[in-house]
Amino acid sequence: DTGVSQDPRHKITKRGQNVTFRCDPISEHNRLYWYRQTLGQGPEFLTYFQNEAQLEKSRLLSDRFSAERPKGSFSTLEIQRTEQGDSAMYLCASSLVPWDLGYTFGSGTRLTVV
Amino acid sequence: QKEVEQDPGPLSVPEGAIVSLNCTYSNSAFQYFMWYRQYSRKGPELLMYTYSSGNKEDGRFTAQVDKSSKYISLFIRDSQPSDSATYLCAMSAEGGSEKLVFGKGTKLTVNP
């Protein structure tokens, strides 16, 4: 297992377009998190899954954002009608609960909305 | 007031220096404290993890937590150019594998 994989690494899109990102977690990890990181800031929580169930969604996440984790394996994060303010690094992380060993992050997907 | 405050720096030191990085927090429920290191264009990687108050040492790295002051620190001894990265503090009320609140990060450059 090579860790958490995210695809694509970079995405440039025009304002108003929809984009979808994929995250493949470490296979035995049951938790999957999405965070967003803008320049000069720390990662900000968006949502998380335990297996296939989405357990929490940040109030900062507008209705244009949706995430899924079908069958508790990979996850997708979709942003509809992108805005320039959506430009950021989208980070996926996975962990194994109840074993409290911390997260493994992927390298992120950098989104630029023009 | 943000839940976690971290001086973003940047911090520039000569090789071999002792580096001190700090975060303060306001949420008394935080009990789990982490330091992540993030290299440019990469995701954060877990560096140190401590529970409640006290010190933890791992090689050249020492993490300290003072819950009474709501203050955590990371010390790097004999700093190396390879330590040049952004250091993020992170905290949780429920565990290191639960939802985390991150600081802004401090960008460190170690000059050879």
Tab-separated table of C-alpha atoms in Angstrom:
chain	number	residue	atom	x	y	z
A	1	ASP	CA	0.000	0.000	0.000
A	2	THR	CA	1.530	3.284	-1.115
A	3	GLY	CA	-0.472	5.616	1.113
A	4	VAL	CA	-3.283	8.028	0.309
A	5	SER	CA	-3.629	8.799	-3.378
A	6	GLN	CA	-5.401	11.837	-4.826
A	7	ASP	CA	-6.298	12.533	-8.414
A	8	PRO	CA	-5.828	14.825	-10.221
A	9	ARG	CA	-2.862	16.648	-8.692
A	10	HIS	CA	-3.799	19.893	-10.415
A	11	LYS	CA	-7.025	21.148	-11.947
A	12	ILE	CA	-7.634	24.424	-13.729
A	13	THR	CA	-11.254	25.175	-14.497
A	14	LYS	CA	-13.358	28.067	-15.651
A	15	ARG	CA	-15.749	29.715	-13.248
A	16	GLY	CA	-19.127	28.031	-13.352
A	17	GLN	CA	-17.832	24.599	-14.342
A	18	ASN	CA	-18.207	21.472	-12.189
A	19	VAL	CA	-15.171	19.580	-10.956
A	20	THR	CA	-14.719	16.217	-9.244
A	21	PHE	CA	-11.730	15.000	-7.250
A	22	ARG	CA	-10.940	11.457	-6.195
A	23	CYS	CA	-9.230	10.110	-3.099
A	24	ASP	CA	-8.043	6.545	-2.542
A	25	PRO	CA	-7.293	6.032	1.164
A	26	ILE	CA	-5.069	3.437	2.804
A	27	SER	CA	-7.069	0.270	2.264
A	28	GLU	CA	-7.563	-0.778	5.888
A	29	HIS	CA	-8.477	2.743	7.086
A	30	ASN	CA	-12.128	3.227	7.990
A	31	ARG	CA	-12.093	7.015	8.320
A	32	LEU	CA	-11.695	9.412	5.418
A	33	TYR	CA	-11.457	13.190	5.761
A	34	TRP	CA	-11.557	16.076	3.320
A	35	TYR	CA	-9.826	19.340	4.205
A	36	ARG	CA	-9.273	22.534	2.233
A	37	GLN	CA	-6.095	24.593	2.504
A	38	THR	CA	-5.646	28.063	1.081
A	39	LEU	CA	-2.312	29.858	0.723
A	40	GLY	CA	-0.800	30.734	4.085
A	41	GLN	CA	-3.477	28.927	6.061
A	42	GLY	CA	-3.746	25.589	7.791
A	43	PRO	CA	-6.072	22.857	6.555
A	44	GLU	CA	-9.745	23.525	7.256
A	45	PHE	CA	-12.155	20.659	7.886
A	46	LEU	CA	-14.799	20.014	5.220
A	47	THR	CA	-16.327	16.607	5.875
A	48	TYR	CA	-15.576	13.059	6.946
A	49	PHE	CA	-16.749	9.487	6.476
A	50	GLN	CA	-16.672	6.413	8.622
A	51	ASN	CA	-16.756	3.592	6.098
A	52	GLU	CA	-19.498	4.684	3.658
A	53	ALA	CA	-21.415	6.927	6.090
A	54	GLN	CA	-20.864	10.689	5.936
A	55	LEU	CA	-20.847	11.631	9.615
A	56	GLU	CA	-20.200	15.355	9.605
A	57	LYS	CA	-20.152	18.220	7.153
A	58	SER	CA	-18.707	21.636	7.955
A	59	ARG	CA	-21.148	24.541	8.104
A	60	LEU	CA	-18.673	26.336	5.863
A	61	LEU	CA	-19.430	23.876	3.086
A	62	SER	CA	-22.004	25.327	0.728
A	63	ASP	CA	-24.628	23.304	-1.120
A	64	ARG	CA	-22.376	23.379	-4.163
A	65	PHE	CA	-20.075	20.855	-2.474
A	66	SER	CA	-20.917	17.170	-2.218
A	67	ALA	CA	-18.865	14.175	-1.201
A	68	GLU	CA	-19.429	10.455	-1.438
A	69	ARG	CA	-17.654	7.322	-0.349
A	70	PRO	CA	-19.476	4.433	-2.003
A	71	LYS	CA	-18.772	1.029	-0.479
A	72	GLY	CA	-16.451	2.642	2.069
A	73	SER	CA	-13.482	2.620	-0.268
A	74	PHE	CA	-12.469	5.593	-2.446
A	75	SER	CA	-14.172	8.976	-2.067
A	76	THR	CA	-15.118	11.744	-4.471
A	77	LEU	CA	-15.548	15.445	-3.774
A	78	GLU	CA	-17.594	17.388	-6.305
A	79	ILE	CA	-17.843	21.158	-6.562
A	80	GLN	CA	-20.648	22.479	-8.740
A	81	ARG	CA	-20.676	25.923	-10.377
A	82	THR	CA	-17.148	26.705	-9.240
A	83	GLU	CA	-16.280	30.204	-8.018
A	84	GLN	CA	-12.892	31.897	-7.778
A	85	GLY	CA	-13.069	31.578	-4.000
A	86	ASP	CA	-12.987	27.790	-4.400
A	87	SER	CA	-9.351	27.989	-5.546
A	88	ALA	CA	-7.402	26.034	-2.926
A	89	MET	CA	-5.607	22.784	-2.172
A	90	TYR	CA	-8.079	20.006	-1.392
A	91	LEU	CA	-6.523	17.460	0.938
A	92	CYS	CA	-7.754	13.977	1.680
A	93	ALA	CA	-6.627	12.046	4.753
A	94	SER	CA	-7.425	8.634	6.146
A	95	SER	CA	-7.132	7.096	9.600
A	96	LEU	CA	-8.072	3.993	11.505
A	97	VAL	CA	-10.318	4.280	14.518
A	98	PRO	CA	-10.360	3.374	17.329
A	99	TRP	CA	-6.599	2.961	16.955
A	100	ASP	CA	-5.418	6.504	17.563
A	101	LEU	CA	-2.392	6.810	15.327
A	102	GLY	CA	-3.188	10.074	13.555
A	103	TYR	CA	-3.858	10.799	9.914
A	104	THR	CA	-2.126	9.961	6.691
A	105	PHE	CA	-2.641	12.757	4.185
A	106	GLY	CA	-2.505	12.586	0.438
A	107	SER	CA	-0.546	15.135	-1.597
A	108	GLY	CA	-3.707	17.044	-2.404
A	109	THR	CA	-5.475	18.354	-5.487
A	110	ARG	CA	-4.694	21.979	-6.307
A	111	LEU	CA	-7.733	23.688	-7.844
A	112	THR	CA	-7.454	26.949	-9.722
A	113	VAL	CA	-10.676	28.626	-10.863
A	114	VAL	CA	-10.153	31.225	-13.590
B	1	GLN	CA	-10.673	34.774	18.375
B	2	LYS	CA	-9.610	31.709	16.408
B	3	GLU	CA	-9.554	28.392	18.248
B	4	VAL	CA	-5.876	27.846	17.412
B	5	GLU	CA	-3.336	30.630	16.927
B	6	GLN	CA	0.061	30.055	15.370
B	7	ASP	CA	2.617	32.671	14.381
B	8	PRO	CA	3.032	32.138	10.636
B	9	GLY	CA	6.600	33.460	10.631
B	10	PRO	CA	8.473	33.042	8.343
B	11	LEU	CA	11.363	31.863	10.480
B	12	SER	CA	14.905	31.657	9.097
B	13	VAL	CA	17.735	30.077	11.116
B	14	PRO	CA	21.279	28.848	10.484
B	15	GLU	CA	21.994	25.135	10.363
B	16	GLY	CA	22.530	23.703	13.829
B	17	ALA	CA	20.271	26.222	15.586
B	18	ILE	CA	17.580	25.288	18.091
B	19	VAL	CA	14.150	26.131	16.728
B	20	SER	CA	11.091	26.837	18.857
B	21	LEU	CA	7.616	26.768	17.309
B	22	ASN	CA	4.487	27.586	19.293
B	23	CYS	CA	0.722	27.542	19.256
B	24	THR	CA	-1.916	28.810	21.652
B	25	TYR	CA	-5.504	27.667	21.793
B	26	SER	CA	-8.751	28.704	23.405
B	27	ASN	CA	-10.812	25.478	23.525
B	28	SER	CA	-10.370	23.779	26.915
B	29	ALA	CA	-11.762	20.540	25.474
B	30	PHE	CA	-8.628	19.944	23.389
B	31	GLN	CA	-6.653	17.046	24.826
B	32	TYR	CA	-4.799	15.655	21.816
B	33	PHE	CA	-2.019	17.716	20.282
B	34	MET	CA	-0.109	17.095	17.103
B	35	TRP	CA	2.593	18.650	14.980
B	36	TYR	CA	2.511	18.050	11.252
B	37	ARG	CA	5.285	18.924	8.808
B	38	GLN	CA	4.377	20.003	5.291
B	39	TYR	CA	6.889	20.276	2.489
B	40	SER	CA	6.086	22.473	-0.492
B	41	ARG	CA	3.381	21.005	-2.754
B	42	LYS	CA	2.905	18.005	-0.469
B	43	GLY	CA	0.325	16.954	2.090
B	44	PRO	CA	1.095	17.294	5.813
B	45	GLU	CA	2.834	14.385	7.555
B	46	LEU	CA	2.488	13.595	11.238
B	47	LEU	CA	5.632	14.458	13.174
B	48	MET	CA	4.719	14.378	16.866
B	49	TYR	CA	1.602	13.405	18.827
B	50	THR	CA	1.026	14.021	22.523
B	51	TYR	CA	-1.902	13.492	24.806
B	52	SER	CA	-2.733	15.987	27.586
B	53	SER	CA	0.114	17.845	29.294
B	54	GLY	CA	3.791	16.977	29.378
B	55	ASN	CA	6.772	16.441	27.113
B	56	LYS	CA	7.518	13.954	24.394
B	57	GLU	CA	10.882	13.495	22.703
B	58	ASP	CA	11.686	11.813	19.409
B	59	GLY	CA	15.227	12.216	18.192
B	60	ARG	CA	15.897	15.903	17.571
B	61	PHE	CA	12.252	16.826	18.154
B	62	THR	CA	10.574	17.616	21.490
B	63	ALA	CA	6.894	18.445	21.878
B	64	GLN	CA	5.623	20.189	24.998
B	65	VAL	CA	2.058	20.756	26.109
B	66	ASP	CA	1.014	23.117	28.897
B	67	LYS	CA	-2.745	22.771	29.243
B	68	SER	CA	-2.936	25.247	32.116
B	69	SER	CA	-1.614	27.962	29.795
B	70	LYS	CA	-3.242	26.517	26.656
B	71	TYR	CA	0.149	26.567	24.981
B	72	ILE	CA	2.046	23.956	22.983
B	73	SER	CA	5.571	23.999	21.610
B	74	LEU	CA	7.777	22.067	19.239
B	75	PHE	CA	11.552	22.252	19.651
B	76	ILE	CA	13.951	21.155	16.948
B	77	ARG	CA	17.572	20.645	18.035
B	78	ASP	CA	20.534	20.739	15.666
B	79	SER	CA	18.291	21.930	12.842
B	80	GLN	CA	19.140	20.727	9.332
B	81	PRO	CA	18.363	22.180	5.887
B	82	SER	CA	16.067	19.174	5.363
B	83	ASP	CA	13.918	20.515	8.236
B	84	SER	CA	12.928	23.456	6.001
B	85	ALA	CA	9.156	23.132	5.715
B	86	THR	CA	5.922	24.508	7.122
B	87	TYR	CA	5.068	23.214	10.587
B	88	LEU	CA	1.393	22.960	11.496
B	89	CYS	CA	0.035	22.444	14.973
B	90	ALA	CA	-3.238	20.518	15.187
B	91	MET	CA	-5.572	19.705	18.045
B	92	SER	CA	-8.584	17.588	18.832
B	93	ALA	CA	-10.959	16.998	21.705
B	94	GLU	CA	-11.495	13.364	20.769
B	95	GLY	CA	-8.289	11.909	19.366
B	96	GLY	CA	-5.584	12.189	16.754
B	97	SER	CA	-7.640	10.204	14.277
B	98	GLU	CA	-10.722	12.394	14.782
B	99	LYS	CA	-11.570	15.835	13.372
B	100	LEU	CA	-8.612	18.191	13.813
B	101	VAL	CA	-8.320	21.965	14.139
B	102	PHE	CA	-5.110	23.276	12.602
B	103	GLY	CA	-3.058	26.383	13.141
B	104	LYS	CA	-1.985	28.521	10.166
B	105	GLY	CA	1.445	26.937	10.045
B	106	THR	CA	4.933	28.399	10.527
B	107	LYS	CA	7.264	28.390	7.536
B	108	LEU	CA	10.798	27.449	8.611
B	109	THR	CA	13.941	27.811	6.526
B	110	VAL	CA	17.216	26.337	7.789
B	111	ASN	CA	20.171	27.855	5.969
B	112	PRO	CA	23.302	25.738	5.403
